[in-house]
């Protein structure tokens, strides 16, 4: 099973290496990993997608918590969350396919961010399903290159929280 | 007034109560060594940096305090890795200071540069590269705090040369602010209650204790719990000394070379109370058949240890001592009714197992049995309350089986990593802490050669450790596996080519003694412990002796080879 974790870490040199080293050293998988500073510049947020059964996930969460530089681990199996990923897709755009490519981009609310006589570069954001879907459709046009950010995730805020 | 990094280093160490450190100088730390004579901290010069880490480790295990070592950059630093990993596997608090090339040169492949922080990341509890002298005092404070608190472990602090030479105002920080480090030391009362309810219903309980009992100084509480529950106690190798070995509830060590009764008790128990142990593969054997009919309670300060190998029914995260105290309180408030009567059938069964297959060997007149040497060491030295260290392999297992430990911190052994060469430097470290005590390293002829150079350190510093080499002219434990499971093809385990240990000891300025016949063993031991100097005792023992019982790797612990 694939799972998403949010990890708050101290924004210091070597922290990413500690996290990555933990996964490689203990034989856990990393499917994707993104990291960037939070509002507090001393703290960074890592969104990490990994695979494993219940026992492995329990170990991953505990082992992450054990790292001295890890402040908090959010296990998204336990909370509702929103996740997004961005992809930049370079796709062939020749005279007879340009219109179709643009229609697909439009349907997926993507953007063309770079144009050349033979290629479009498309920016598209969404959950994993949406990215996979547009890649499927654009494959028929001829995809030259894809770069994906990996998933970022955030917990949903409580819908019916009472105001004080 | 501004202090240099080197001055801050010593002032910080004094604030941490450090009285001795083990080290070897080099270009990157020369400024620290230049400052050293002005400060009242004993420095013990080693002959190889691995020795320094094992000495700091032995000092820490024997005293419960943090061990300290100081080495230079590059090879000095990389030589500490085995010692650091040894301490990491056994949760031993040491702080290792390494020199580093000046910050401006880091990453340039400078002379004697090694990325020691990168290298030791997976084998330290935490490590630091200090890039600014203004961070130095805080980092040292944090390093000692991390090493000794929670689940203890080694911490490395890398000190670039310009940081050591830099100057800043010095104030040793009182408080520590680490956002990501809050170990759970207090056991949850609800879980303790659940545990005691389950224990009260058990018919055949067993306590399985580990090194955590010793690290948290909970031996007294463990003994009281065992007695109040009339519950038999076994420990891991790391737990030996945590429960008095001459005790009617003592089962002996469990696991691969554990006693028959300990392994049988665990296989048949309905309630396994694990305290500060981590279900290592050398203890559990085949996981699916480990304590198959038991409910399992697991007390451990490290949540990652719980349900890592064996699914636990009642986890209790916290310091062993705190958890045991709370549990004892419940036991005293509501003792189990009819305890003696209830427990008797179980204790009778254990007694039967004990009588069926006790630990045994046969000593004839001609050849010395290694077990006999260990038994004689126990007989002749126990009244002196000695500290025993071991190397790794057969010597270690015989030291675990035939020496009986009645107090914590009297056995120093590399349990987790299994580091050959550990024993003698660890003994030296313990001797540095307790100059007047008898410290004995039970060694093999293979292991002892891995850090033999530290005999000089012992002689030079008047640290009169006694080394008992069980010399079978083999890498004995590997040979035992070849003997039992590889059709006696003794590939690369024969050590016929060896130094004359008596002459070698004399060359180092120590005393060398040899026994080749059983009748000589007692005399050699008595002479060694009477000597004010370090002594190497060369016991020429039966070459093909094996450690029994033995559970083959991966087998269930009931599948013991008994002789």
XYZ file of C-alpha atoms in Angstrom:
727
model
C 0.000 0.000 0.000
C 1.134 3.536 -0.763
C 1.024 6.104 2.006
C 1.725 9.789 2.334
C 3.558 11.296 5.275
C 4.149 14.922 6.205
C 7.386 15.500 8.108
C 8.326 18.751 9.802
C 12.082 19.024 10.194
C 14.578 21.567 11.425
C 15.907 23.460 8.430
C 19.571 22.496 8.839
C 22.274 21.029 6.612
C 22.240 17.253 6.489
C 18.655 16.773 7.632
C 17.456 15.511 4.262
C 20.371 13.102 4.257
C 19.303 11.772 7.666
C 15.773 11.157 6.393
C 16.905 9.611 3.109
C 19.584 7.561 4.898
C 17.007 6.186 7.305
C 14.939 4.875 4.393
C 17.862 3.350 2.488
C 19.551 1.957 5.609
C 16.421 0.163 6.785
C 15.232 -0.954 3.394
C 12.141 1.257 3.210
C 11.022 2.734 -0.119
C 10.694 6.362 -1.070
C 8.360 6.852 -4.033
C 8.547 10.616 -3.987
C 9.852 13.296 -1.707
C 9.481 17.043 -1.791
C 10.962 19.508 0.634
C 10.701 23.278 1.128
C 10.766 25.766 3.994
C 7.560 26.554 5.897
C 6.374 29.980 7.124
C 8.965 29.587 9.856
C 12.270 29.693 7.954
C 13.887 27.466 10.578
C 11.470 24.667 9.771
C 11.057 22.732 6.548
C 8.238 20.482 5.440
C 8.811 17.203 3.679
C 6.007 15.379 1.905
C 7.002 11.794 1.455
C 5.222 9.002 -0.391
C 6.211 5.501 0.638
C 4.954 1.928 0.481
C 4.606 -0.709 3.150
C 2.201 -2.779 5.184
C 0.905 -1.793 8.609
C 4.024 -2.990 10.476
C 6.424 -1.232 8.125
C 4.430 2.009 8.235
C 4.455 1.890 12.033
C 8.235 1.482 11.972
C 8.699 4.270 9.414
C 6.710 6.730 11.504
C 8.519 5.736 14.717
C 11.946 5.806 13.123
C 11.286 9.250 11.628
C 10.164 10.519 15.017
C 13.373 9.156 16.519
C 15.541 11.420 14.346
C 16.647 14.327 16.488
C 15.965 16.918 13.764
C 12.437 15.693 13.077
C 9.899 17.869 14.890
C 6.671 16.182 13.876
C 5.391 13.428 11.642
C 1.860 13.564 10.236
C 0.632 10.177 9.126
C -1.962 10.950 6.468
C -3.542 7.541 6.979
C -5.058 9.022 10.110
C -6.232 12.420 8.843
C -8.102 13.712 5.818
C -5.825 15.583 3.505
C -5.525 17.317 0.169
C -2.660 16.445 -2.116
C -1.404 17.926 -5.345
C 1.358 17.361 -7.785
C 2.576 19.470 -10.674
C 3.935 18.135 -13.930
C 5.748 19.884 -16.768
C 5.077 17.966 -19.975
C 6.872 18.570 -23.245
C 4.659 17.286 -26.005
C 4.954 17.218 -29.778
C 2.807 19.921 -31.387
C 2.891 19.686 -35.115
C 0.425 21.345 -37.435
C -2.166 18.567 -37.352
C -1.942 17.870 -33.612
C -1.651 21.351 -32.096
C -5.362 21.935 -31.786
C -6.003 18.592 -30.093
C -3.150 19.162 -27.640
C -4.572 22.539 -26.690
C -8.056 21.048 -26.194
C -6.663 18.457 -23.785
C -4.747 21.141 -21.886
C -7.925 23.172 -21.642
C -9.990 20.266 -20.329
C -7.431 19.642 -17.599
C -7.129 23.344 -16.793
C -3.462 23.203 -17.653
C -1.357 25.951 -19.158
C 0.995 26.145 -22.048
C 4.142 27.692 -20.572
C 6.513 27.401 -23.504
C 5.940 27.172 -27.225
C 8.227 26.317 -30.106
C 7.424 25.435 -33.718
C 7.213 21.739 -32.908
C 6.621 21.503 -29.151
C 4.400 22.744 -26.350
C 5.494 22.621 -22.738
C 2.445 22.187 -20.563
C 2.037 22.867 -16.873
C -0.653 20.884 -15.125
C -1.526 20.534 -11.450
C -3.744 18.000 -9.742
C -3.900 14.853 -7.748
C -2.130 11.791 -8.981
C -5.155 10.512 -10.923
C -5.463 13.702 -12.902
C -1.766 13.795 -13.814
C -1.905 10.176 -14.925
C -5.013 10.900 -17.007
C -3.534 13.815 -18.916
C -0.318 11.875 -19.507
C -2.407 9.047 -20.987
C -4.185 11.400 -23.342
C -1.110 13.347 -24.361
C 0.771 10.128 -25.013
C -1.120 9.887 -28.288
C 0.321 13.265 -29.307
C 3.821 12.121 -28.495
C 5.340 13.086 -25.128
C 9.015 13.999 -25.307
C 9.751 14.568 -21.637
C 7.927 14.749 -18.302
C 9.165 16.297 -15.080
C 6.976 15.843 -11.973
C 7.338 17.536 -8.604
C 6.178 14.628 -6.526
C 3.255 14.978 -4.218
C 2.725 17.742 -1.670
C 0.028 17.229 0.927
C -1.709 19.203 3.654
C -4.273 18.136 6.252
C -7.827 19.389 5.687
C -9.053 21.903 8.217
C -12.001 20.781 10.363
C -15.273 21.556 8.598
C -17.587 22.060 11.570
C -15.268 23.422 14.207
C -17.172 25.649 16.606
C -16.025 29.214 16.871
C -15.348 30.437 20.365
C 36.558 37.803 28.215
C 36.702 35.851 24.993
C 37.836 32.243 25.021
C 39.246 30.181 22.191
C 37.394 27.151 20.898
C 39.971 24.952 22.637
C 39.374 26.718 25.967
C 35.617 26.455 25.511
C 36.073 22.742 24.805
C 37.725 22.173 28.184
C 35.428 24.485 30.142
C 32.417 22.666 28.658
C 33.851 19.261 29.493
C 34.428 20.384 33.074
C 30.837 21.605 33.256
C 29.766 18.105 32.179
C 31.833 16.539 34.950
C 34.315 14.826 32.638
C 37.357 13.568 34.543
C 39.044 11.412 31.941
C 39.199 11.183 28.161
C 40.844 8.813 25.734
C 42.530 10.105 22.613
C 45.278 10.472 20.087
C 46.399 13.838 18.692
C 46.875 15.021 15.124
C 47.205 18.209 13.104
C 43.535 19.169 13.209
C 43.236 18.953 17.020
C 46.714 20.138 17.960
C 45.315 23.362 19.442
C 43.149 21.353 21.836
C 46.176 19.304 22.890
C 48.155 22.537 23.306
C 45.517 23.783 25.734
C 45.217 20.446 27.555
C 48.011 20.776 30.185
C 46.247 23.811 31.706
C 43.196 21.751 32.622
C 42.662 19.069 35.200
C 41.210 16.383 32.955
C 43.118 13.145 32.653
C 44.027 12.217 29.080
C 44.893 8.636 28.270
C 46.934 8.349 25.098
C 45.897 5.346 23.020
C 47.765 3.648 20.207
C 44.841 3.414 17.777
C 41.659 5.472 17.742
C 39.429 2.385 17.786
C 40.932 1.699 21.203
C 39.939 5.181 22.380
C 36.284 4.621 21.507
C 36.175 1.201 23.187
C 37.849 2.661 26.290
C 35.306 5.469 26.444
C 32.616 2.823 25.967
C 34.036 0.562 28.710
C 34.292 3.562 31.021
C 30.642 4.437 30.293
C 29.352 0.890 30.833
C 31.266 0.488 34.088
C 30.306 3.865 35.563
C 27.022 4.891 33.937
C 28.627 8.200 33.024
C 29.314 9.522 29.539
C 32.619 8.318 28.046
C 34.651 10.821 26.049
C 37.250 10.496 23.348
C 39.188 12.939 21.223
C 40.820 12.160 17.875
C 42.078 14.012 14.848
C 40.523 14.416 11.403
C 40.533 12.001 8.448
C 41.967 8.607 9.419
C 41.790 9.474 13.112
C 38.075 9.997 12.692
C 37.419 6.996 10.442
C 39.251 4.739 12.909
C 36.560 5.522 15.471
C 33.718 4.168 13.341
C 33.814 0.580 14.661
C 33.846 1.819 18.244
C 30.990 4.199 17.599
C 28.907 1.503 15.913
C 29.649 -0.814 18.857
C 28.340 1.781 21.312
C 25.344 2.512 19.072
C 24.214 -1.110 18.922
C 24.388 -1.427 22.721
C 22.984 2.070 23.512
C 26.127 3.235 25.309
C 26.542 6.965 26.029
C 29.807 8.259 24.582
C 30.755 11.575 23.007
C 33.391 11.422 20.282
C 35.198 14.636 19.348
C 36.879 14.553 15.967
C 39.110 17.197 14.423
C 38.223 18.478 10.995
C 40.041 20.503 8.354
C 39.354 24.276 8.476
C 35.815 25.174 7.352
C 37.157 26.920 4.245
C 38.739 23.662 3.086
C 35.792 21.339 3.793
C 34.761 19.629 0.583
C 38.082 20.300 -1.141
C 39.560 16.848 -0.526
C 42.078 18.479 1.783
C 44.821 16.526 3.547
C 43.330 14.271 6.243
C 39.797 15.311 5.369
C 36.946 12.844 5.791
C 33.206 13.550 5.892
C 32.948 11.898 9.299
C 29.524 13.380 9.983
C 28.278 11.765 6.782
C 30.086 8.505 7.535
C 28.733 8.165 11.081
C 25.181 9.373 10.466
C 23.707 5.859 10.555
C 25.723 4.717 13.598
C 25.367 7.675 15.952
C 22.350 8.770 17.926
C 23.100 12.194 16.489
C 26.116 14.064 15.208
C 27.247 17.634 14.635
C 29.620 19.601 12.459
C 30.365 22.818 14.349
C 30.797 25.573 11.788
C 30.986 28.558 14.127
C 32.792 28.826 17.457
C 29.719 30.608 18.836
C 27.790 27.315 18.522
C 30.439 25.222 20.266
C 29.284 25.377 23.895
C 25.650 24.744 22.929
C 26.589 21.789 20.741
C 28.702 20.188 23.479
C 25.839 20.680 25.935
C 23.407 19.050 23.518
C 25.833 16.241 22.690
C 26.171 15.152 26.331
C 22.454 15.535 26.927
C 21.595 13.404 23.897
C 24.207 10.778 24.747
C 22.905 10.138 28.253
C 19.162 10.800 28.025
C 16.331 8.738 26.564
C 17.770 5.647 24.934
C 21.460 6.485 25.351
C 23.922 6.337 22.481
C 27.043 7.746 20.895
C 27.152 11.353 19.686
C 29.901 12.693 17.452
C 31.028 16.329 17.345
C 33.221 17.342 14.412
C 35.482 20.333 15.168
C 37.101 22.193 12.263
C 40.524 23.594 13.061
C 39.479 27.231 12.655
C 36.544 26.712 15.043
C 38.954 25.375 17.665
C 41.187 28.410 17.148
C 38.333 30.945 16.913
C 37.334 33.136 19.866
C 34.022 34.067 21.416
C 32.352 34.832 24.742
C 31.808 31.716 26.785
C 28.731 30.885 28.727
C 27.765 27.276 29.206
C 24.051 27.041 28.398
C 21.815 25.876 31.224
C 18.781 25.011 29.201
C 18.411 22.969 26.111
C 15.908 23.727 23.384
C 15.603 20.918 20.906
C 12.236 20.931 19.186
C 12.473 17.391 17.888
C 13.783 15.574 20.972
C 11.408 14.677 23.762
C 11.973 11.092 24.892
C 9.106 9.486 26.777
C 10.581 8.502 30.134
C 7.430 8.219 32.218
C 5.509 5.035 31.679
C 1.762 5.415 31.098
C -0.172 4.349 34.202
C -3.085 2.966 32.179
C -0.769 0.605 30.328
C 0.895 -0.439 33.596
C -2.540 -1.325 35.020
C -3.425 -3.330 31.923
C -0.095 -5.105 32.220
C -0.610 -6.005 35.864
C -4.136 -7.288 35.243
C -2.712 -9.601 32.583
C 0.204 -10.652 34.790
C -2.204 -11.494 37.625
C -3.993 -14.002 35.402
C -0.839 -15.665 34.107
C 0.070 -19.169 35.205
C 3.529 -19.488 33.697
C 5.089 -16.035 33.539
C 8.699 -15.300 32.573
C 10.591 -12.029 32.850
C 12.921 -11.446 29.910
C 15.182 -8.491 30.705
C 17.853 -6.762 28.655
C 20.457 -4.055 28.722
C 17.804 -1.414 29.369
C 17.576 -2.592 32.982
C 21.269 -1.852 33.450
C 21.192 1.445 31.536
C 18.324 2.730 33.665
C 19.820 1.379 36.928
C 16.743 -0.722 37.566
C 18.364 -3.927 38.818
C 17.014 -3.454 42.346
C 13.463 -3.012 41.043
C 13.825 -6.004 38.724
C 14.881 -8.256 41.594
C 12.000 -7.073 43.713
C 9.508 -7.612 40.906
C 10.811 -11.120 40.233
C 10.539 -11.997 43.907
C 7.139 -10.452 44.524
C 5.670 -12.183 41.481
C 7.624 -15.398 42.126
C 8.433 -15.080 38.453
C 11.521 -16.676 36.910
C 13.926 -14.258 35.225
C 16.106 -14.675 32.173
C 18.207 -11.956 30.581
C 19.902 -11.304 27.313
C 23.684 -11.090 27.096
C 23.360 -7.327 27.615
C 21.171 -7.852 30.664
C 23.599 -10.102 32.573
C 24.219 -8.592 35.992
C 20.779 -7.002 35.927
C 19.500 -9.900 38.032
C 21.664 -11.755 40.560
C 22.844 -14.992 38.975
C 22.915 -17.023 42.202
C 19.153 -16.784 42.782
C 16.472 -19.466 42.800
C 14.432 -17.563 40.198
C 17.403 -17.158 37.841
C 17.068 -19.011 34.553
C 20.380 -18.053 32.989
C 20.781 -16.309 29.672
C 18.368 -17.141 26.851
C 18.802 -17.427 23.112
C 21.289 -19.016 20.742
C 23.671 -20.079 23.511
C 21.202 -19.722 26.344
C 20.441 -22.358 28.937
C 18.037 -25.198 28.187
C 15.719 -24.086 31.004
C 15.642 -20.447 29.855
C 14.735 -21.345 26.289
C 12.214 -23.961 27.405
C 10.644 -21.510 29.845
C 10.219 -18.900 27.111
C 8.842 -21.490 24.702
C 6.216 -22.552 27.263
C 5.366 -19.320 29.023
C 1.881 -17.810 28.839
C 3.136 -14.337 29.841
C 6.420 -12.890 28.646
C 7.347 -9.690 30.471
C 10.044 -8.041 28.386
C 11.937 -5.244 30.120
C 14.495 -3.170 28.229
C 15.216 -5.851 25.651
C 14.680 -5.708 21.921
C 13.862 -9.224 20.640
C 17.164 -9.561 18.799
C 17.480 -12.494 16.383
C 20.101 -14.124 18.630
C 17.434 -14.200 21.339
C 14.314 -15.139 19.386
C 15.616 -17.621 16.833
C 12.787 -18.422 14.424
C 10.331 -15.604 15.081
C 7.147 -17.556 14.406
C 8.034 -20.052 17.131
C 9.237 -17.584 19.752
C 7.108 -17.632 22.887
C 4.227 -18.991 20.790
C 1.657 -19.273 23.567
C 2.514 -16.056 25.390
C 0.906 -12.728 25.844
C 3.749 -10.248 25.571
C 4.294 -7.104 27.620
C 7.124 -4.926 26.376
C 8.635 -2.111 28.421
C 11.114 -0.011 26.429
C 12.147 3.618 26.273
C 12.479 3.460 22.494
C 9.145 3.159 20.680
C 10.908 1.794 17.571
C 11.935 -1.293 19.557
C 8.328 -2.147 20.291
C 6.605 -4.438 17.799
C 9.633 -4.240 15.489
C 10.320 -7.982 15.417
C 7.587 -9.485 17.572
C 4.015 -8.232 17.798
C 3.437 -7.057 21.345
C 0.137 -7.235 23.264
C 0.794 -4.544 25.854
C 3.414 -1.960 24.909
C 4.749 0.351 27.612
C 6.970 3.189 26.434
C 9.128 4.598 29.197
C 12.213 4.290 31.326
C 12.526 0.770 32.773
C 13.078 2.051 36.297
C 9.999 4.270 36.217
C 7.848 1.507 34.730
C 9.081 -1.082 37.229
C 8.500 1.240 40.172
C 4.928 1.845 39.053
C 4.339 -1.833 38.450
C 5.782 -2.685 41.874
C 3.421 -0.233 43.486
C 0.461 -2.121 42.021
C 1.938 -5.469 43.032
C 2.295 -4.244 46.613
C -1.201 -2.730 46.710
C -2.966 -5.804 45.415
C -0.768 -8.898 45.645
C -1.751 -11.993 43.732
C -3.697 -14.393 45.939
C -2.259 -17.793 46.694
C 0.882 -16.861 44.827
C 3.138 -19.592 46.219
C 0.660 -22.336 45.487
C -0.194 -20.978 42.071
C 3.406 -20.672 40.991
C 4.745 -23.930 42.320
C 3.911 -26.214 39.367
C 5.661 -23.787 36.990
C 8.742 -23.473 39.187
C 8.821 -27.261 39.582
C 8.743 -27.673 35.823
C 11.638 -25.237 35.465
C 13.612 -27.110 38.098
C 13.079 -30.300 36.071
C 14.430 -28.608 32.949
C 17.387 -27.373 34.951
C 18.181 -30.884 36.132
C 17.651 -32.451 32.692
C 20.216 -30.323 30.888
C 22.374 -28.183 33.124
C 25.312 -26.325 31.607
C 28.075 -28.890 31.680
C 31.499 -29.886 30.400
C 33.988 -32.531 31.352
C 37.426 -31.504 32.616
C 39.987 -34.324 32.405
C 43.632 -34.194 33.493
C 45.304 -33.573 30.156
C 43.790 -30.656 28.259
C 42.391 -27.419 29.698
C 38.741 -26.850 28.922
C 37.971 -23.165 28.265
C 34.847 -23.433 30.426
C 37.052 -24.557 33.298
C 39.185 -21.424 33.001
C 36.092 -19.220 33.187
C 34.720 -21.205 36.126
C 38.024 -20.896 37.951
C 38.125 -17.154 37.258
C 34.695 -16.913 38.869
C 35.673 -19.055 41.827
C 38.937 -17.254 42.515
C 37.865 -13.674 41.756
C 34.208 -13.317 42.721
C 34.934 -12.056 46.220
C 36.865 -9.147 44.746
C 33.747 -7.975 42.882
C 35.594 -7.667 39.584
C 34.511 -6.114 36.308
C 34.611 -8.611 33.465
C 34.931 -7.626 29.835
C 34.918 -9.995 26.904
C 36.000 -10.157 23.344
C 33.572 -11.686 20.861
C 32.910 -15.279 19.919
C 33.283 -18.457 21.977
C 35.151 -16.621 24.757
C 32.196 -14.252 25.104
C 29.635 -17.045 25.303
C 31.609 -19.015 27.888
C 32.049 -15.812 29.856
C 28.262 -15.440 29.729
C 27.552 -19.045 30.712
C 30.193 -19.903 33.292
C 30.836 -16.590 35.004
C 27.941 -15.539 37.235
C 27.161 -11.856 37.491
C 25.349 -10.634 40.531
C 25.600 -6.888 40.032
C 24.904 -4.560 37.131
C 27.811 -2.953 35.261
C 30.122 -5.876 35.991
C 30.000 -7.329 32.466
C 31.222 -5.247 29.527
C 30.615 -6.965 26.214
C 29.830 -6.018 22.641
C 26.437 -7.647 22.363
C 24.812 -5.999 19.369
C 27.609 -5.360 16.924
C 29.807 -8.206 18.143
C 33.096 -6.364 17.847
C 36.226 -8.472 18.196
C 38.936 -6.377 19.825
C 36.461 -4.689 22.151
C 37.362 -6.422 25.398
C 40.827 -5.221 26.328
C 40.341 -1.514 25.583
C 36.955 -1.659 27.341
C 38.695 -3.179 30.353
C 41.265 -0.366 30.255
C 38.452 2.197 30.188
C 36.796 0.558 33.198
C 40.116 0.347 35.007
C 40.659 4.079 34.421
C 37.341 4.681 36.196
C 38.081 2.232 39.036
C 41.847 2.094 39.547
C 41.616 -0.161 42.583
C 39.262 -2.763 41.185
C 40.062 -6.054 39.555
C 39.238 -5.846 35.825
C 39.500 -8.975 33.707
C 39.130 -9.353 29.947
C 38.077 -12.850 28.937
C 39.532 -13.117 25.452
C 40.191 -15.420 22.538
C 43.458 -15.696 20.682
C 41.788 -14.222 17.589
C 40.028 -11.260 19.202
C 42.881 -10.186 21.429
C 45.075 -9.521 18.415
C 42.648 -6.970 17.041
C 43.466 -4.265 19.606
C 46.603 -5.760 21.184
C 48.462 -2.452 20.724
C 46.515 -0.998 23.668
C 48.531 -3.170 26.040
C 51.053 -0.320 25.841
C 48.336 2.100 26.954
C 47.603 -0.107 29.952
C 51.261 -0.369 30.904
C 52.015 3.314 30.389
C 49.057 4.473 32.462
C 49.377 1.883 35.248
C 46.026 0.334 34.421
C 46.649 -3.243 35.541
C 43.992 -5.092 33.535
C 44.183 -8.860 33.427
C 43.587 -10.617 30.121
C 42.688 -14.300 30.105
C 43.213 -15.633 26.593
C 41.329 -18.851 25.913
C 43.815 -19.888 23.268
C 42.389 -22.576 20.999
C 44.383 -21.515 17.929
C 41.204 -20.921 16.000
C 38.716 -18.207 15.242
C 36.690 -20.469 17.441
C 33.081 -19.484 16.876
C 33.386 -19.472 13.098
C 35.224 -22.778 13.307
C 32.391 -24.118 15.471
C 29.910 -23.292 12.700
C 32.196 -24.958 10.147
C 32.509 -27.937 12.486
C 28.761 -28.315 12.975
C 27.244 -27.081 9.727
C 29.995 -26.996 7.053
C 31.451 -30.501 7.235
C 34.540 -29.412 9.143
C 36.034 -27.463 6.271
C 38.040 -25.086 8.438
C 38.586 -22.482 5.771
C 40.581 -19.483 7.051
C 39.761 -20.070 10.720
C 43.009 -21.706 11.800
C 45.324 -19.409 13.773
C 48.264 -21.789 14.252
C 50.566 -18.921 13.227
C 50.365 -16.756 16.335
C 52.695 -14.716 18.472
C 54.070 -16.122 21.706
C 51.667 -14.261 24.013
C 53.958 -14.523 27.017
C 56.875 -12.947 25.171
C 54.543 -10.444 23.579
C 53.284 -9.342 26.990
C 56.857 -8.963 28.196
C 57.785 -6.971 25.101
C 54.980 -4.557 25.956
C 56.223 -4.283 29.525
C 53.347 -6.332 30.903
C 53.465 -9.727 32.596
C 52.964 -12.870 30.529
C 51.836 -16.179 32.063
C 50.922 -19.483 30.487
C 49.004 -22.577 31.507
C 48.991 -25.692 29.352
C 47.617 -28.177 31.895
C 44.464 -28.013 34.013
C 46.565 -28.209 37.150
C 48.285 -24.917 36.243
C 45.154 -22.833 35.791
C 44.609 -21.862 39.405
C 48.231 -20.859 39.943
C 48.271 -18.643 36.856
C 45.057 -16.883 37.869
C 46.262 -16.301 41.421
C 49.581 -14.973 40.186
C 47.849 -12.672 37.724
C 45.480 -11.123 40.249
C 48.309 -10.651 42.710
C 50.362 -8.704 40.175
C 50.263 -4.902 40.249
C 50.861 -4.856 36.475
C 48.765 -5.657 33.412
C 48.918 -9.394 32.777
C 48.313 -11.547 29.699
C 47.358 -15.088 30.674
C 47.727 -17.564 27.845
C 45.508 -20.567 28.554
C 46.201 -23.205 25.934
C 42.800 -24.870 25.715
C 41.116 -27.737 23.905
C 41.191 -26.613 20.244
C 37.883 -28.051 19.043
C 35.708 -27.277 22.045
C 32.235 -25.973 21.133
C 29.792 -23.700 22.917
C 26.668 -25.628 23.937
C 23.740 -25.461 24.002
C 23.419 -24.021 20.548
C 20.358 -23.027 18.575
C 21.307 -23.098 14.880
C 20.754 -19.722 13.195
C 17.141 -19.388 12.076
C 15.896 -22.392 14.056
C 13.352 -22.296 16.875
C 14.939 -21.846 20.287
C 13.597 -25.223 21.397
C 15.717 -26.908 18.714
C 18.885 -26.803 20.769
C 21.990 -28.822 20.063
C 22.813 -29.859 23.594
C 26.210 -31.534 23.326
